[in-house]
Structure formats: structure tokens, C-alpha cells
Amino acid sequence: MTLKRTPLYDIHVKSGAKIVDFADFEMPVLYTSLINEHLAVRSGCGIFDVSHMGEIAFVGPGALGAVQRLTTNDAKRLGDGEAQYSLVCNLEGGVIDDVIVYRHGPEKVILCVNASNTGNVLAWIHEHIFNDVTITDISDETALIALQGPLSVKILQMVTDTDLSEIKKFKFTTGSVCGEEAVISRTGYTGEDGFELFMAPESAATVWDGLIKAGGPGEVVPVGLGARDTLRLEMGYPLH
């Protein structure tokens, strides 16, 4: 089987990252050392390529109702530009995946799902036919970069005109980052303040390079899958 690559694969290789097979993607597990990358996120700013994550769009009058039925949290509480941690469960209450729900509007909702479970979630969705909604896997059309850590606001504000102080936790908006259009979401799974940036794949390299250059020497540290897991574990966050 040929493994997939994110739009940032070549950058990871040039940076000397150790590449591993993860969820059918060739992904960087670390760049320098797991401990250094972990501590960089806790004390400064780490940048993650999480473009392997899956994104599933629900579009149409029945979008919010479909997500409300599929997920365990109360999606109807969401306003436009708000996100929510939730679960997709089977009929016995077993977890198929933990997800983040993004309400873009009354007729557009996007689920961000774990890479290894994208197929499982899609299969479960398609087992349940919904009226007035179109369900599309937009994973291949979406790149995702996470910027996490105490310095993330300072760094990101250098390359966007969007007032980040107006984006509260689990809120999002659309703006320009490094000259590229992106959804700027105040979410992440490290236990630190930070942002996740959704964009077109062709924008990813420009945004990645721009964010690293926005910081001083060594201020924005590339972080691999290894520290992503230790950061989550340290905070006691689940991952299905």
C-alpha cells in the first residue's frame, strides 16, 4: 500500500524529521527530541502538521440536525463560529471517535475526526440516511496546522490582521494568515492556549514557513507526533 503524504511532507524531510507510518500517512514523529519538543509547547510555541486529520462537511437545511443525532454533545447549543468537543458513538454507546464539531452556519457544519478513524466515521454516517443534507469527505481538500503554547498568540498575531483577542476558546473565524485564507480556530489538544488553522493544501507551506519566520531564532519549534501524544497524556485528555 502506498502511504499518503501531507502537503508539508517535503518540508519535514528537509528539516531532518524522523518519518513514520501513522494512519496510512508518512508523518514526522519527531524533529530533534521528544522532550525538547514537548517542553517547547509548554514554555513557548510549537507548530504541528496535523493535515492527516479528517474533515467531514455537512451542508444543507438538515446539517445541524444530522450532527445533533450523530454526536453525544448538544450541537444545537452552538452558534455560528463556535466549536465543540464531542463523541460519535455506536448504538451500544461504544465510541467510534472523538471529534470537534465546527458550526460555520445554520446549514454548514464540519466534523474534524482522527485520521485513523475517518473511514469508520464516514461508514457510520452513511449507514444513517439523513434528509436535506449533503455529507462530503473534504479531508484531501484541507490542510491543518496547529500552533500551540504560551507564545502562540504573539506569533500568530504577527502574520494576521485578525484581532486574535476577539477569538475566545472554542471559537473560530475566517481570516488571512501569511497572506493565505484560513479558518482560524482557538482550539487544540495540548492543554495550552493555541490555534488550529484550516486552509487549502496549496497554502500550507507558505503558512508553515511564515509562522516559523515570525518568531525569533528557535522560538517556533516544529513538533512531531511523539510530543503530540505526551502533551495530551500529561493533560489527561482522551484519544480514541
XYZ file of C-alpha atoms in Angstrom:
240
model
C 0.000 0.000 0.000
C 1.277 3.459 -0.910
C 1.274 5.763 2.097
C -0.258 9.220 1.836
C 1.680 12.421 2.400
C 0.538 15.780 3.710
C 1.302 18.977 1.743
C 4.168 19.616 4.204
C 5.946 16.281 3.763
C 8.931 17.725 1.838
C 9.426 20.400 4.496
C 9.521 17.745 7.225
C 12.142 15.730 5.346
C 14.311 18.814 4.740
C 14.021 19.639 8.443
C 15.510 16.258 9.339
C 12.354 14.831 10.872
C 12.079 11.132 11.602
C 9.242 9.909 9.385
C 6.963 7.021 10.410
C 3.835 5.308 9.126
C 0.875 6.724 11.032
C -2.747 6.149 9.997
C -1.583 5.410 6.434
C 0.359 8.692 6.258
C 4.092 9.352 6.263
C 4.278 11.655 9.273
C 7.048 13.241 11.397
C 7.243 11.550 14.801
C 9.973 13.935 16.000
C 12.441 16.519 14.695
C 15.055 16.767 17.465
C 13.889 15.080 20.659
C 10.519 14.311 22.149
C 11.368 16.050 25.429
C 12.599 19.246 23.765
C 9.513 19.452 21.581
C 7.177 18.743 24.499
C 8.777 21.451 26.657
C 8.779 23.948 23.784
C 4.984 23.764 23.673
C 4.684 24.153 27.431
C 7.066 27.133 27.651
C 6.982 28.787 24.229
C 5.403 27.833 20.931
C 5.183 24.609 18.950
C 3.940 24.138 15.396
C 2.321 20.865 14.291
C 1.365 19.443 10.919
C -1.980 17.765 11.578
C -3.120 17.688 7.967
C -3.643 13.939 8.276
C -6.745 14.604 10.356
C -10.082 14.027 8.622
C -12.721 16.655 7.884
C -16.325 15.786 7.055
C -18.721 18.501 5.865
C -22.475 18.505 6.455
C -24.207 21.002 4.148
C -27.904 21.736 3.770
C -31.001 22.544 5.869
C -30.594 19.275 7.784
C -26.889 19.734 8.597
C -27.218 20.672 12.258
C -29.923 18.080 12.882
C -27.747 15.339 11.414
C -24.788 16.289 13.610
C -27.072 16.538 16.634
C -28.222 12.974 16.032
C -24.727 11.605 15.390
C -22.810 13.190 18.277
C -23.234 12.958 22.039
C -22.811 16.631 22.953
C -25.589 19.178 22.346
C -24.721 20.594 18.927
C -27.807 22.812 18.983
C -26.114 24.940 21.637
C -23.547 26.066 19.095
C -23.745 29.469 17.467
C -22.099 30.321 14.176
C -18.315 30.372 14.593
C -18.355 28.085 17.628
C -16.749 24.654 18.101
C -17.444 21.780 20.478
C -15.669 18.624 21.649
C -17.920 15.609 21.209
C -18.125 11.863 20.552
C -19.564 9.743 17.782
C -20.949 6.562 19.349
C -22.458 3.339 18.075
C -25.857 2.032 19.127
C -24.370 0.300 22.182
C -22.725 3.500 23.391
C -19.232 2.473 22.310
C -17.040 5.265 20.975
C -16.347 5.300 17.243
C -14.295 8.503 17.515
C -13.856 11.700 19.488
C -14.363 14.735 17.267
C -14.535 18.505 17.180
C -17.738 19.984 15.740
C -17.460 23.344 13.926
C -20.648 25.255 13.155
C -19.947 27.527 10.173
C -23.608 28.436 9.783
C -27.128 27.026 10.140
C -26.599 24.905 7.016
C -22.892 24.079 7.251
C -21.222 22.036 9.989
C -17.815 20.356 9.795
C -16.544 17.465 11.916
C -12.788 17.154 12.454
C -12.060 13.482 13.113
C -8.979 11.437 13.937
C -7.021 10.266 10.903
C -7.187 6.571 11.777
C -10.968 6.759 12.212
C -12.030 8.872 9.221
C -13.215 5.816 7.281
C -15.031 4.396 10.308
C -16.876 7.646 10.972
C -17.834 8.052 7.317
C -19.121 4.488 7.152
C -21.205 5.026 10.283
C -22.645 8.269 8.904
C -23.602 6.643 5.614
C -25.397 3.855 7.462
C -27.827 6.525 8.635
C -29.547 8.312 5.777
C -30.383 11.941 6.509
C -32.756 14.200 4.597
C -31.845 17.702 3.412
C -28.104 17.289 3.979
C -25.109 16.518 1.769
C -22.231 14.754 3.537
C -18.772 15.091 1.958
C -15.296 13.962 2.957
C -13.199 17.116 2.444
C -10.031 15.749 4.054
C -7.991 15.839 0.842
C -9.046 19.448 0.252
C -7.972 20.582 3.726
C -4.581 21.188 5.307
C -4.385 21.746 9.070
C -1.609 23.404 11.056
C -1.699 23.754 14.849
C 0.170 26.490 16.715
C 0.235 25.759 20.435
C 1.844 27.276 23.520
C 2.023 30.446 25.633
C 3.589 32.425 22.756
C 1.114 31.275 20.110
C -0.992 34.456 20.249
C 2.068 36.673 19.884
C 3.422 34.672 16.948
C 0.161 34.328 15.050
C -0.768 37.987 15.540
C 2.411 38.932 13.646
C 1.117 37.328 10.452
C -2.619 38.077 10.558
C -4.773 41.200 10.638
C -7.472 39.302 12.522
C -7.751 40.503 16.129
C -6.988 37.276 17.968
C -8.218 38.704 21.272
C -11.719 38.524 19.793
C -11.436 34.755 19.253
C -12.208 33.070 22.544
C -11.590 29.404 23.322
C -13.543 27.072 21.041
C -14.468 29.952 18.722
C -13.284 30.450 15.148
C -13.375 32.871 12.224
C -12.025 33.238 8.711
C -9.042 35.479 8.013
C -5.721 35.866 6.267
C -2.625 34.149 7.703
C 0.702 34.841 5.989
C -1.345 36.156 3.078
C -3.332 32.922 2.752
C -7.023 32.458 3.530
C -7.600 30.247 6.561
C -10.108 29.316 9.222
C -8.538 30.489 12.480
C -9.798 28.379 15.371
C -8.853 28.773 19.031
C -8.693 25.048 19.590
C -6.023 22.405 20.082
C -5.326 19.259 22.046
C -2.199 20.022 24.039
C -3.563 21.697 27.165
C -2.024 25.011 26.099
C -3.582 28.095 24.558
C -3.280 27.999 20.808
C -4.853 27.841 17.384
C -5.652 25.404 14.633
C -5.535 26.775 11.094
C -7.567 25.123 8.329
C -6.578 26.037 4.767
C -6.235 24.805 1.211
C -3.354 22.330 0.754
C -1.506 24.714 -1.586
C -1.401 27.339 1.200
C 0.161 25.087 3.838
C 3.864 25.562 3.011
C 3.543 29.367 2.929
C 1.766 29.432 6.292
C 4.188 26.941 7.912
C 7.275 28.868 6.792
C 5.703 32.213 7.650
C 4.849 31.184 11.198
C 8.337 29.832 11.862
C 9.951 33.004 10.483
C 7.603 35.209 12.541
C 9.306 34.084 15.742
C 12.848 34.750 16.829
C 15.565 32.082 16.468
C 14.195 28.821 17.824
C 11.026 30.482 19.105
C 8.592 28.442 16.988
C 9.569 24.771 17.283
C 8.301 22.066 14.884
C 6.680 19.279 16.910
C 6.093 15.679 15.832
C 3.537 13.040 16.695
C 5.554 11.838 19.689
C 5.234 15.034 21.702
C 1.672 15.458 20.490
C 0.857 12.282 22.386
C 2.879 13.098 25.529
C 1.302 16.550 25.756
C -2.159 15.021 25.546
C -1.323 12.315 28.075
C 0.154 14.813 30.519
C -3.146 16.718 30.481
C -5.209 13.547 30.815
C -7.002 14.094 27.503
C -8.633 11.045 25.901
C -7.913 9.942 22.350
C -9.883 7.217 20.641
